[in-house]
JSON list of N, CA and C in Angstrom, two decimals:
[
{"chain": "T", "resi": 110, "resn": "MET", "atom": "N", "xyz": [-5.62, -25.44, 20.89]},
{"chain": "T", "resi": 110, "resn": "MET", "atom": "CA", "xyz": [-4.66, -24.56, 21.63]},
{"chain": "T", "resi": 110, "resn": "MET", "atom": "C", "xyz": [-5.75, -23.49, 21.24]},
{"chain": "T", "resi": 111, "resn": "GLU", "atom": "N", "xyz": [-5.36, -22.33, 22.42]},
{"chain": "T", "resi": 111, "resn": "GLU", "atom": "CA", "xyz": [-6.63, -21.92, 22.10]},
{"chain": "T", "resi": 111, "resn": "GLU", "atom": "C", "xyz": [-6.72, -20.18, 20.86]},
{"chain": "T", "resi": 112, "resn": "ASN", "atom": "N", "xyz": [-5.45, -20.00, 21.84]},
{"chain": "T", "resi": 112, "resn": "ASN", "atom": "CA", "xyz": [-5.24, -19.29, 20.33]},
{"chain": "T", "resi": 112, "resn": "ASN", "atom": "C", "xyz": [-4.56, -18.61, 18.70]},
{"chain": "T", "resi": 113, "resn": "ALA", "atom": "N", "xyz": [-4.67, -20.34, 18.55]},
{"chain": "T", "resi": 113, "resn": "ALA", "atom": "CA", "xyz": [-4.63, -20.63, 17.45]},
{"chain": "T", "resi": 113, "resn": "ALA", "atom": "C", "xyz": [-5.83, -19.66, 16.22]},
{"chain": "T", "resi": 114, "resn": "THR", "atom": "N", "xyz": [-6.99, -20.17, 17.64]},
{"chain": "T", "resi": 114, "resn": "THR", "atom": "CA", "xyz": [-8.81, -19.62, 16.49]},
{"chain": "T", "resi": 114, "resn": "THR", "atom": "C", "xyz": [-8.81, -17.98, 16.96]},
{"chain": "T", "resi": 115, "resn": "ASN", "atom": "N", "xyz": [-7.88, -16.92, 17.22]},
{"chain": "T", "resi": 115, "resn": "ASN", "atom": "CA", "xyz": [-8.29, -16.14, 17.91]},
{"chain": "T", "resi": 115, "resn": "ASN", "atom": "C", "xyz": [-8.28, -15.38, 16.73]},
{"chain": "T", "resi": 116, "resn": "PRO", "atom": "N", "xyz": [-9.78, -14.81, 16.42]},
{"chain": "T", "resi": 116, "resn": "PRO", "atom": "CA", "xyz": [-9.62, -13.81, 15.63]},
{"chain": "T", "resi": 116, "resn": "PRO", "atom": "C", "xyz": [-8.71, -12.21, 16.50]},
{"chain": "T", "resi": 117, "resn": "LEU", "atom": "N", "xyz": [-8.80, -11.66, 16.85]},
{"chain": "T", "resi": 117, "resn": "LEU", "atom": "CA", "xyz": [-8.37, -10.76, 17.24]},
{"chain": "T", "resi": 117, "resn": "LEU", "atom": "C", "xyz": [-6.44, -10.72, 17.42]},
{"chain": "T", "resi": 118, "resn": "LEU", "atom": "N", "xyz": [-5.83, -11.84, 17.62]},
{"chain": "T", "resi": 118, "resn": "LEU", "atom": "CA", "xyz": [-4.99, -12.36, 17.70]},
{"chain": "T", "resi": 118, "resn": "LEU", "atom": "C", "xyz": [-4.16, -13.08, 16.48]},
{"chain": "T", "resi": 119, "resn": "ASP", "atom": "N", "xyz": [-5.10, -12.95, 15.56]},
{"chain": "T", "resi": 119, "resn": "ASP", "atom": "CA", "xyz": [-4.67, -13.17, 13.66]},
{"chain": "T", "resi": 119, "resn": "ASP", "atom": "C", "xyz": [-3.87, -11.67, 13.02]},
{"chain": "T", "resi": 120, "resn": "SER", "atom": "N", "xyz": [-5.31, -11.12, 13.52]},
{"chain": "T", "resi": 120, "resn": "SER", "atom": "CA", "xyz": [-4.97, -9.36, 13.29]},
{"chain": "T", "resi": 120, "resn": "SER", "atom": "C", "xyz": [-3.78, -8.86, 13.68]},
{"chain": "T", "resi": 121, "resn": "PHE", "atom": "N", "xyz": [-3.65, -8.72, 14.92]},
{"chain": "T", "resi": 121, "resn": "PHE", "atom": "CA", "xyz": [-2.36, -8.61, 15.53]},
{"chain": "T", "resi": 121, "resn": "PHE", "atom": "C", "xyz": [-1.17, -8.49, 14.89]},
{"chain": "T", "resi": 122, "resn": "ALA", "atom": "N", "xyz": [-1.89, -9.84, 14.80]},
{"chain": "T", "resi": 122, "resn": "ALA", "atom": "CA", "xyz": [-0.37, -10.72, 14.15]},
{"chain": "T", "resi": 122, "resn": "ALA", "atom": "C", "xyz": [0.20, -9.90, 13.24]},
{"chain": "T", "resi": 123, "resn": "ARG", "atom": "N", "xyz": [-0.87, -10.10, 12.09]},
{"chain": "T", "resi": 123, "resn": "ARG", "atom": "CA", "xyz": [-0.98, -9.20, 10.41]},
{"chain": "T", "resi": 123, "resn": "ARG", "atom": "C", "xyz": [-0.59, -8.23, 10.04]},
{"chain": "T", "resi": 124, "resn": "VAL", "atom": "N", "xyz": [-1.25, -6.90, 11.74]},
{"chain": "T", "resi": 124, "resn": "VAL", "atom": "CA", "xyz": [-1.02, -6.29, 10.98]},
{"chain": "T", "resi": 124, "resn": "VAL", "atom": "C", "xyz": [1.44, -5.88, 11.45]},
{"chain": "T", "resi": 125, "resn": "LEU", "atom": "N", "xyz": [1.05, -6.25, 12.68]},
{"chain": "T", "resi": 125, "resn": "LEU", "atom": "CA", "xyz": [2.27, -5.82, 13.27]},
{"chain": "T", "resi": 125, "resn": "LEU", "atom": "C", "xyz": [3.53, -6.51, 11.98]},
{"chain": "T", "resi": 126, "resn": "ARG", "atom": "N", "xyz": [3.54, -7.44, 10.96]},
{"chain": "T", "resi": 126, "resn": "ARG", "atom": "CA", "xyz": [4.08, -8.06, 10.98]},
{"chain": "T", "resi": 126, "resn": "ARG", "atom": "C", "xyz": [4.24, -6.93, 8.84]},
{"chain": "T", "resi": 127, "resn": "GLN", "atom": "N", "xyz": [2.80, -6.68, 8.79]},
{"chain": "T", "resi": 127, "resn": "GLN", "atom": "CA", "xyz": [2.96, -5.73, 8.12]},
{"chain": "T", "resi": 127, "resn": "GLN", "atom": "C", "xyz": [3.77, -4.12, 8.06]},
{"chain": "T", "resi": 128, "resn": "ARG", "atom": "N", "xyz": [3.26, -4.01, 9.48]},
{"chain": "T", "resi": 128, "resn": "ARG", "atom": "CA", "xyz": [4.25, -2.81, 10.18]},
{"chain": "T", "resi": 128, "resn": "ARG", "atom": "C", "xyz": [5.45, -2.45, 9.69]},
{"chain": "T", "resi": 129, "resn": "ARG", "atom": "N", "xyz": [5.69, -3.57, 10.70]},
{"chain": "T", "resi": 129, "resn": "ARG", "atom": "CA", "xyz": [7.09, -4.16, 10.88]},
{"chain": "T", "resi": 129, "resn": "ARG", "atom": "C", "xyz": [8.06, -4.29, 9.04]},
{"chain": "T", "resi": 130, "resn": "LEU", "atom": "N", "xyz": [7.93, -5.30, 8.20]},
{"chain": "T", "resi": 130, "resn": "LEU", "atom": "CA", "xyz": [7.71, -4.91, 6.79]},
{"chain": "T", "resi": 130, "resn": "LEU", "atom": "C", "xyz": [7.84, -3.35, 6.61]},
{"chain": "T", "resi": 131, "resn": "ALA", "atom": "N", "xyz": [7.11, -3.22, 6.14]},
{"chain": "T", "resi": 131, "resn": "ALA", "atom": "CA", "xyz": [6.64, -1.86, 5.80]},
{"chain": "T", "resi": 131, "resn": "ALA", "atom": "C", "xyz": [7.96, -0.27, 6.24]},
{"chain": "T", "resi": 132, "resn": "ALA", "atom": "N", "xyz": [8.12, -0.83, 7.74]},
{"chain": "T", "resi": 132, "resn": "ALA", "atom": "CA", "xyz": [9.28, 0.42, 8.21]},
{"chain": "T", "resi": 132, "resn": "ALA", "atom": "C", "xyz": [10.33, 0.03, 7.75]},
{"chain": "T", "resi": 133, "resn": "GLY", "atom": "N", "xyz": [10.91, -1.24, 6.94]},
{"chain": "T", "resi": 133, "resn": "GLY", "atom": "CA", "xyz": [12.39, -2.30, 6.37]},
{"chain": "T", "resi": 133, "resn": "GLY", "atom": "C", "xyz": [12.73, -2.79, 7.73]},
{"chain": "T", "resi": 134, "resn": "LEU", "atom": "N", "xyz": [12.01, -3.32, 8.64]},
{"chain": "T", "resi": 134, "resn": "LEU", "atom": "CA", "xyz": [12.77, -3.95, 9.81]},
{"chain": "T", "resi": 134, "resn": "LEU", "atom": "C", "xyz": [12.56, -5.18, 9.21]},
{"chain": "T", "resi": 135, "resn": "SER", "atom": "N", "xyz": [14.18, -6.16, 10.31]},
{"chain": "T", "resi": 135, "resn": "SER", "atom": "CA", "xyz": [13.85, -7.54, 10.35]},
{"chain": "T", "resi": 135, "resn": "SER", "atom": "C", "xyz": [13.34, -7.50, 12.02]},
{"chain": "T", "resi": 136, "resn": "GLN", "atom": "N", "xyz": [12.87, -8.86, 12.31]},
{"chain": "T", "resi": 136, "resn": "GLN", "atom": "CA", "xyz": [12.19, -8.83, 13.55]},
{"chain": "T", "resi": 136, "resn": "GLN", "atom": "C", "xyz": [13.04, -8.70, 14.43]},
{"chain": "T", "resi": 137, "resn": "GLU", "atom": "N", "xyz": [14.52, -9.22, 14.54]},
{"chain": "T", "resi": 137, "resn": "GLU", "atom": "CA", "xyz": [16.06, -8.32, 14.99]},
{"chain": "T", "resi": 137, "resn": "GLU", "atom": "C", "xyz": [15.99, -7.08, 15.11]},
{"chain": "T", "resi": 138, "resn": "GLU", "atom": "N", "xyz": [15.76, -6.00, 14.46]},
{"chain": "T", "resi": 138, "resn": "GLU", "atom": "CA", "xyz": [15.43, -4.80, 15.25]},
{"chain": "T", "resi": 138, "resn": "GLU", "atom": "C", "xyz": [14.90, -4.23, 15.76]},
{"chain": "T", "resi": 139, "resn": "LEU", "atom": "N", "xyz": [13.47, -5.31, 15.30]},
{"chain": "T", "resi": 139, "resn": "LEU", "atom": "CA", "xyz": [12.32, -4.23, 15.96]},
{"chain": "T", "resi": 139, "resn": "LEU", "atom": "C", "xyz": [12.44, -4.87, 17.43]},
{"chain": "T", "resi": 140, "resn": "ALA", "atom": "N", "xyz": [12.65, -6.13, 17.18]},
{"chain": "T", "resi": 140, "resn": "ALA", "atom": "CA", "xyz": [13.19, -6.84, 19.18]},
{"chain": "T", "resi": 140, "resn": "ALA", "atom": "C", "xyz": [14.39, -5.83, 19.83]},
{"chain": "T", "resi": 141, "resn": "HIS", "atom": "N", "xyz": [14.52, -5.02, 19.32]},
{"chain": "T", "resi": 141, "resn": "HIS", "atom": "CA", "xyz": [16.08, -4.92, 20.17]},
{"chain": "T", "resi": 141, "resn": "HIS", "atom": "C", "xyz": [15.03, -3.21, 20.63]},
{"chain": "T", "resi": 142, "resn": "ARG", "atom": "N", "xyz": [14.12, -2.21, 19.19]},
{"chain": "T", "resi": 142, "resn": "ARG", "atom": "CA", "xyz": [13.40, -0.89, 19.53]},
{"chain": "T", "resi": 142, "resn": "ARG", "atom": "C", "xyz": [12.63, -0.99, 20.19]},
{"chain": "T", "resi": 143, "resn": "ALA", "atom": "N", "xyz": [11.96, -2.34, 20.77]},
{"chain": "T", "resi": 143, "resn": "ALA", "atom": "CA", "xyz": [10.91, -3.06, 21.45]},
{"chain": "T", "resi": 143, "resn": "ALA", "atom": "C", "xyz": [11.13, -3.73, 22.84]},
{"chain": "T", "resi": 144, "resn": "GLY", "atom": "N", "xyz": [12.37, -3.59, 22.83]},
{"chain": "T", "resi": 144, "resn": "GLY", "atom": "CA", "xyz": [13.21, -4.31, 24.40]},
{"chain": "T", "resi": 144, "resn": "GLY", "atom": "C", "xyz": [12.73, -5.44, 24.81]},
{"chain": "T", "resi": 145, "resn": "LEU", "atom": "N", "xyz": [12.72, -6.37, 23.11]},
{"chain": "T", "resi": 145, "resn": "LEU", "atom": "CA", "xyz": [12.15, -8.08, 23.19]},
{"chain": "T", "resi": 145, "resn": "LEU", "atom": "C", "xyz": [12.84, -8.80, 23.18]},
{"chain": "T", "resi": 146, "resn": "SER", "atom": "N", "xyz": [13.04, -10.22, 22.46]},
{"chain": "T", "resi": 146, "resn": "SER", "atom": "CA", "xyz": [13.86, -11.07, 21.81]},
{"chain": "T", "resi": 146, "resn": "SER", "atom": "C", "xyz": [13.04, -11.10, 20.15]},
{"chain": "T", "resi": 147, "resn": "MET", "atom": "N", "xyz": [14.11, -11.51, 20.29]},
{"chain": "T", "resi": 147, "resn": "MET", "atom": "CA", "xyz": [13.80, -11.61, 18.41]},
{"chain": "T", "resi": 147, "resn": "MET", "atom": "C", "xyz": [13.07, -13.17, 18.03]},
{"chain": "T", "resi": 148, "resn": "ARG", "atom": "N", "xyz": [12.78, -14.37, 19.00]},
{"chain": "T", "resi": 148, "resn": "ARG", "atom": "CA", "xyz": [12.48, -14.64, 19.48]},
{"chain": "T", "resi": 148, "resn": "ARG", "atom": "C", "xyz": [10.90, -14.83, 19.98]},
{"chain": "T", "resi": 149, "resn": "TYR", "atom": "N", "xyz": [10.74, -13.76, 21.07]},
{"chain": "T", "resi": 149, "resn": "TYR", "atom": "CA", "xyz": [9.17, -13.58, 21.21]},
{"chain": "T", "resi": 149, "resn": "TYR", "atom": "C", "xyz": [8.76, -12.56, 20.06]},
{"chain": "T", "resi": 150, "resn": "VAL", "atom": "N", "xyz": [9.47, -11.88, 19.31]},
{"chain": "T", "resi": 150, "resn": "VAL", "atom": "CA", "xyz": [8.89, -11.09, 18.39]},
{"chain": "T", "resi": 150, "resn": "VAL", "atom": "C", "xyz": [8.23, -12.45, 16.56]},
{"chain": "T", "resi": 151, "resn": "SER", "atom": "N", "xyz": [9.40, -13.39, 16.55]},
{"chain": "T", "resi": 151, "resn": "SER", "atom": "CA", "xyz": [8.94, -14.21, 15.98]},
{"chain": "T", "resi": 151, "resn": "SER", "atom": "C", "xyz": [7.54, -14.72, 16.56]},
{"chain": "T", "resi": 152, "resn": "LEU", "atom": "N", "xyz": [7.35, -14.58, 17.46]},
{"chain": "T", "resi": 152, "resn": "LEU", "atom": "CA", "xyz": [6.12, -15.49, 18.34]},
{"chain": "T", "resi": 152, "resn": "LEU", "atom": "C", "xyz": [5.15, -15.08, 18.07]},
{"chain": "T", "resi": 153, "resn": "LEU", "atom": "N", "xyz": [5.06, -13.40, 18.39]},
{"chain": "T", "resi": 153, "resn": "LEU", "atom": "CA", "xyz": [3.44, -13.04, 18.00]},
{"chain": "T", "resi": 153, "resn": "LEU", "atom": "C", "xyz": [3.53, -12.79, 16.81]},
{"chain": "T", "resi": 154, "resn": "GLU", "atom": "N", "xyz": [4.26, -12.43, 15.68]},
{"chain": "T", "resi": 154, "resn": "GLU", "atom": "CA", "xyz": [3.98, -13.13, 14.28]},
{"chain": "T", "resi": 154, "resn": "GLU", "atom": "C", "xyz": [3.42, -14.13, 14.20]},
{"chain": "T", "resi": 155, "resn": "SER", "atom": "N", "xyz": [3.75, -14.63, 14.83]},
{"chain": "T", "resi": 155, "resn": "SER", "atom": "CA", "xyz": [3.12, -16.14, 14.28]},
{"chain": "T", "resi": 155, "resn": "SER", "atom": "C", "xyz": [1.76, -16.89, 15.33]},
{"chain": "T", "resi": 156, "resn": "ARG", "atom": "N", "xyz": [0.87, -16.25, 15.37]},
{"chain": "T", "resi": 156, "resn": "ARG", "atom": "CA", "xyz": [-0.11, -15.65, 16.80]},
{"chain": "T", "resi": 156, "resn": "ARG", "atom": "C", "xyz": [0.07, -16.97, 17.53]},
{"chain": "T", "resi": 157, "resn": "LYS", "atom": "N", "xyz": [1.39, -17.07, 17.78]},
{"chain": "T", "resi": 157, "resn": "LYS", "atom": "CA", "xyz": [1.61, -17.77, 18.87]},
{"chain": "T", "resi": 157, "resn": "LYS", "atom": "C", "xyz": [1.46, -17.74, 20.71]},
{"chain": "T", "resi": 158, "resn": "HIS", "atom": "N", "xyz": [1.47, -16.15, 20.36]},
{"chain": "T", "resi": 158, "resn": "HIS", "atom": "CA", "xyz": [0.97, -15.43, 21.92]},
{"chain": "T", "resi": 158, "resn": "HIS", "atom": "C", "xyz": [0.77, -14.15, 21.52]},
{"chain": "T", "resi": 159, "resn": "MET", "atom": "N", "xyz": [-0.33, -13.69, 22.75]},
{"chain": "T", "resi": 159, "resn": "MET", "atom": "CA", "xyz": [-1.07, -13.00, 21.93]},
{"chain": "T", "resi": 159, "resn": "MET", "atom": "C", "xyz": [-0.08, -11.39, 23.15]},
{"chain": "T", "resi": 160, "resn": "PRO", "atom": "N", "xyz": [-0.33, -10.72, 23.19]},
{"chain": "T", "resi": 160, "resn": "PRO", "atom": "CA", "xyz": [0.41, -9.48, 23.99]},
{"chain": "T", "resi": 160, "resn": "PRO", "atom": "C", "xyz": [0.16, -9.15, 24.86]},
{"chain": "T", "resi": 161, "resn": "SER", "atom": "N", "xyz": [1.18, -9.39, 26.56]},
{"chain": "T", "resi": 161, "resn": "SER", "atom": "CA", "xyz": [0.47, -7.74, 27.53]},
{"chain": "T", "resi": 161, "resn": "SER", "atom": "C", "xyz": [0.41, -6.48, 26.75]},
{"chain": "T", "resi": 162, "resn": "LEU", "atom": "N", "xyz": [-0.19, -5.37, 27.55]},
{"chain": "T", "resi": 162, "resn": "LEU", "atom": "CA", "xyz": [-0.86, -3.96, 27.03]},
{"chain": "T", "resi": 162, "resn": "LEU", "atom": "C", "xyz": [1.56, -3.52, 26.98]},
{"chain": "T", "resi": 163, "resn": "ASP", "atom": "N", "xyz": [2.19, -3.18, 27.58]},
{"chain": "T", "resi": 163, "resn": "ASP", "atom": "CA", "xyz": [3.18, -3.23, 27.53]},
{"chain": "T", "resi": 163, "resn": "ASP", "atom": "C", "xyz": [4.15, -4.10, 26.41]},
{"chain": "T", "resi": 164, "resn": "THR", "atom": "N", "xyz": [3.88, -5.09, 25.92]},
{"chain": "T", "resi": 164, "resn": "THR", "atom": "CA", "xyz": [4.76, -5.87, 24.86]},
{"chain": "T", "resi": 164, "resn": "THR", "atom": "C", "xyz": [3.75, -5.05, 23.89]},
{"chain": "T", "resi": 165, "resn": "MET", "atom": "N", "xyz": [2.93, -4.55, 23.90]},
{"chain": "T", "resi": 165, "resn": "MET", "atom": "CA", "xyz": [2.11, -3.66, 22.71]},
{"chain": "T", "resi": 165, "resn": "MET", "atom": "C", "xyz": [2.68, -3.03, 22.74]},
{"chain": "T", "resi": 166, "resn": "GLN", "atom": "N", "xyz": [3.31, -1.69, 23.76]},
{"chain": "T", "resi": 166, "resn": "GLN", "atom": "CA", "xyz": [3.74, -0.63, 23.31]},
{"chain": "T", "resi": 166, "resn": "GLN", "atom": "C", "xyz": [4.72, -0.13, 22.94]},
{"chain": "T", "resi": 167, "resn": "GLY", "atom": "N", "xyz": [5.93, -1.54, 23.78]},
{"chain": "T", "resi": 167, "resn": "GLY", "atom": "CA", "xyz": [6.78, -1.37, 22.86]},
{"chain": "T", "resi": 167, "resn": "GLY", "atom": "C", "xyz": [6.71, -1.67, 21.18]},
{"chain": "T", "resi": 168, "resn": "LEU", "atom": "N", "xyz": [6.62, -2.27, 21.53]},
{"chain": "T", "resi": 168, "resn": "LEU", "atom": "CA", "xyz": [6.50, -2.66, 19.47]},
{"chain": "T", "resi": 168, "resn": "LEU", "atom": "C", "xyz": [6.22, -1.53, 19.23]},
{"chain": "T", "resi": 169, "resn": "ALA", "atom": "N", "xyz": [4.91, -0.60, 19.91]},
{"chain": "T", "resi": 169, "resn": "ALA", "atom": "CA", "xyz": [4.44, 0.21, 18.95]},
{"chain": "T", "resi": 169, "resn": "ALA", "atom": "C", "xyz": [5.98, 1.33, 18.65]},
{"chain": "T", "resi": 170, "resn": "ARG", "atom": "N", "xyz": [6.01, 2.21, 19.82]},
{"chain": "T", "resi": 170, "resn": "ARG", "atom": "CA", "xyz": [7.57, 2.46, 19.83]},
{"chain": "T", "resi": 170, "resn": "ARG", "atom": "C", "xyz": [8.30, 2.02, 18.54]},
{"chain": "T", "resi": 171, "resn": "GLY", "atom": "N", "xyz": [8.58, 0.85, 18.67]},
{"chain": "T", "resi": 171, "resn": "GLY", "atom": "CA", "xyz": [9.61, 0.53, 17.96]},
{"chain": "T", "resi": 171, "resn": "GLY", "atom": "C", "xyz": [9.32, 0.36, 16.49]},
{"chain": "T", "resi": 172, "resn": "LEU", "atom": "N", "xyz": [7.98, 1.07, 16.59]},
{"chain": "T", "resi": 172, "resn": "LEU", "atom": "CA", "xyz": [7.65, 0.69, 14.60]},
{"chain": "T", "resi": 172, "resn": "LEU", "atom": "C", "xyz": [7.15, 2.30, 14.98]},
{"chain": "T", "resi": 173, "resn": "GLY", "atom": "N", "xyz": [7.23, 3.26, 15.60]},
{"chain": "T", "resi": 173, "resn": "GLY", "atom": "CA", "xyz": [7.83, 4.55, 15.57]},
{"chain": "T", "resi": 173, "resn": "GLY", "atom": "C", "xyz": [5.83, 4.78, 15.06]},
{"chain": "T", "resi": 174, "resn": "MET", "atom": "N", "xyz": [4.86, 4.66, 15.87]},
{"chain": "T", "resi": 174, "resn": "MET", "atom": "CA", "xyz": [3.41, 5.04, 15.99]},
{"chain": "T", "resi": 174, "resn": "MET", "atom": "C", "xyz": [2.99, 4.66, 17.41]},
{"chain": "T", "resi": 175, "resn": "SER", "atom": "N", "xyz": [1.95, 5.17, 17.92]},
{"chain": "T", "resi": 175, "resn": "SER", "atom": "CA", "xyz": [1.01, 5.27, 19.25]},
{"chain": "T", "resi": 175, "resn": "SER", "atom": "C", "xyz": [0.33, 4.26, 18.67]},
{"chain": "T", "resi": 176, "resn": "LEU", "atom": "N", "xyz": [0.55, 3.35, 19.93]},
{"chain": "T", "resi": 176, "resn": "LEU", "atom": "CA", "xyz": [-0.47, 2.11, 20.71]},
{"chain": "T", "resi": 176, "resn": "LEU", "atom": "C", "xyz": [-1.89, 2.30, 20.31]},
{"chain": "T", "resi": 177, "resn": "THR", "atom": "N", "xyz": [-2.22, 3.10, 20.48]},
{"chain": "T", "resi": 177, "resn": "THR", "atom": "CA", "xyz": [-4.00, 3.63, 19.58]},
{"chain": "T", "resi": 177, "resn": "THR", "atom": "C", "xyz": [-3.73, 3.20, 17.95]},
{"chain": "T", "resi": 178, "resn": "ASP", "atom": "N", "xyz": [-2.44, 3.57, 17.55]},
{"chain": "T", "resi": 178, "resn": "ASP", "atom": "CA", "xyz": [-3.05, 2.90, 16.27]},
{"chain": "T", "resi": 178, "resn": "ASP", "atom": "C", "xyz": [-3.14, 2.22, 15.57]},
{"chain": "T", "resi": 179, "resn": "LEU", "atom": "N", "xyz": [-1.67, 0.88, 16.38]},
{"chain": "T", "resi": 179, "resn": "LEU", "atom": "CA", "xyz": [-1.49, -0.09, 16.37]},
{"chain": "T", "resi": 179, "resn": "LEU", "atom": "C", "xyz": [-2.53, -0.97, 16.30]},
{"chain": "T", "resi": 180, "resn": "VAL", "atom": "N", "xyz": [-3.06, -0.40, 17.63]},
{"chain": "T", "resi": 180, "resn": "VAL", "atom": "CA", "xyz": [-4.38, -1.17, 18.09]},
{"chain": "T", "resi": 180, "resn": "VAL", "atom": "C", "xyz": [-5.86, -1.11, 17.08]},
{"chain": "T", "resi": 181, "resn": "SER", "atom": "N", "xyz": [-6.12, 0.12, 16.70]},
{"chain": "T", "resi": 181, "resn": "SER", "atom": "CA", "xyz": [-6.86, 0.78, 16.12]},
{"chain": "T", "resi": 181, "resn": "SER", "atom": "C", "xyz": [-6.47, -0.49, 14.55]},
{"chain": "T", "resi": 182, "resn": "GLU", "atom": "N", "xyz": [-5.30, -0.68, 13.78]},
{"chain": "T", "resi": 182, "resn": "GLU", "atom": "CA", "xyz": [-5.45, -1.07, 12.79]},
{"chain": "T", "resi": 182, "resn": "GLU", "atom": "C", "xyz": [-5.71, -2.57, 12.49]},
{"chain": "T", "resi": 183, "resn": "ALA", "atom": "N", "xyz": [-5.56, -2.62, 14.01]},
{"chain": "T", "resi": 183, "resn": "ALA", "atom": "CA", "xyz": [-6.08, -4.79, 14.29]},
{"chain": "T", "resi": 183, "resn": "ALA", "atom": "C", "xyz": [-7.44, -5.31, 14.58]},
{"chain": "T", "resi": 184, "resn": "GLU", "atom": "N", "xyz": [-8.00, -4.01, 14.90]},
{"chain": "T", "resi": 184, "resn": "GLU", "atom": "CA", "xyz": [-9.82, -4.10, 15.44]},
{"chain": "T", "resi": 184, "resn": "GLU", "atom": "C", "xyz": [-10.12, -3.96, 13.73]},
{"chain": "T", "resi": 185, "resn": "ALA", "atom": "N", "xyz": [-9.78, -2.74, 12.99]},
{"chain": "T", "resi": 185, "resn": "ALA", "atom": "CA", "xyz": [-9.44, -2.65, 11.90]},
{"chain": "T", "resi": 185, "resn": "ALA", "atom": "C", "xyz": [-9.76, -3.80, 10.92]},
{"chain": "T", "resi": 186, "resn": "GLY", "atom": "N", "xyz": [-8.30, -4.35, 11.45]},
{"chain": "T", "resi": 186, "resn": "GLY", "atom": "CA", "xyz": [-8.30, -5.60, 10.57]},
{"chain": "T", "resi": 186, "resn": "GLY", "atom": "C", "xyz": [-9.50, -7.45, 10.81]},
{"chain": "T", "resi": 187, "resn": "LEU", "atom": "N", "xyz": [-10.31, -7.05, 11.97]},
{"chain": "T", "resi": 187, "resn": "LEU", "atom": "CA", "xyz": [-11.23, -7.87, 12.15]},
{"chain": "T", "resi": 187, "resn": "LEU", "atom": "C", "xyz": [-12.82, -7.76, 11.28]},
{"chain": "T", "resi": 188, "resn": "ARG", "atom": "N", "xyz": [-12.29, -6.11, 11.27]},
{"chain": "T", "resi": 188, "resn": "ARG", "atom": "CA", "xyz": [-14.02, -5.67, 10.58]},
{"chain": "T", "resi": 188, "resn": "ARG", "atom": "C", "xyz": [-13.41, -6.13, 8.57]},
{"chain": "T", "resi": 189, "resn": "ASP", "atom": "N", "xyz": [-11.91, -6.26, 8.68]},
{"chain": "T", "resi": 189, "resn": "ASP", "atom": "CA", "xyz": [-12.15, -6.20, 7.59]},
{"chain": "T", "resi": 189, "resn": "ASP", "atom": "C", "xyz": [-11.78, -7.52, 7.05]},
{"chain": "T", "resi": 190, "resn": "GLY", "atom": "N", "xyz": [-10.92, -8.43, 8.10]},
{"chain": "T", "resi": 190, "resn": "GLY", "atom": "CA", "xyz": [-11.03, -9.78, 7.84]},
{"chain": "T", "resi": 190, "resn": "GLY", "atom": "C", "xyz": [-9.48, -10.11, 6.71]},
{"chain": "T", "resi": 191, "resn": "PRO", "atom": "N", "xyz": [-9.15, -11.24, 7.06]},
{"chain": "T", "resi": 191, "resn": "PRO", "atom": "CA", "xyz": [-7.93, -11.27, 6.17]},
{"chain": "T", "resi": 191, "resn": "PRO", "atom": "C", "xyz": [-7.31, -10.65, 5.06]},
{"chain": "T", "resi": 192, "resn": "GLU", "atom": "N", "xyz": [-5.85, -10.58, 4.60]},
{"chain": "T", "resi": 192, "resn": "GLU", "atom": "CA", "xyz": [-6.62, -10.15, 3.26]},
{"chain": "T", "resi": 192, "resn": "GLU", "atom": "C", "xyz": [-5.50, -11.68, 2.78]},
{"chain": "T", "resi": 193, "resn": "THR", "atom": "N", "xyz": [-5.98, -10.80, 1.29]},
{"chain": "T", "resi": 193, "resn": "THR", "atom": "CA", "xyz": [-5.97, -12.13, 0.41]},
{"chain": "T", "resi": 193, "resn": "THR", "atom": "C", "xyz": [-4.58, -12.11, -0.45]}
]
C-alpha cells in the first residue's frame, strides 16, 4: 500500500490526532464540525487515506485553525521526524 510509507501522510495523521485531542474533541465531534463521517476521520488518523484539499480545509475549520497552520504543522513534522 503506497500510503503506508508516505512520510507526509504519517505526519498529517499525527498532527490531526494531536490537534483533535488537544482541542478535547472526539473523532465524532471533529467529524461533525468538518462535515465528514467519524469513520473517515478514523481512517485519516490511521494513515489509511490522503485527504483532499477540501477535506483538509474542513478539518482545519473543525479544529479552529487555518488550513495554512495545519499544513505547516504537518510539514514541520517531516523535518522533526516522528515523536517518541
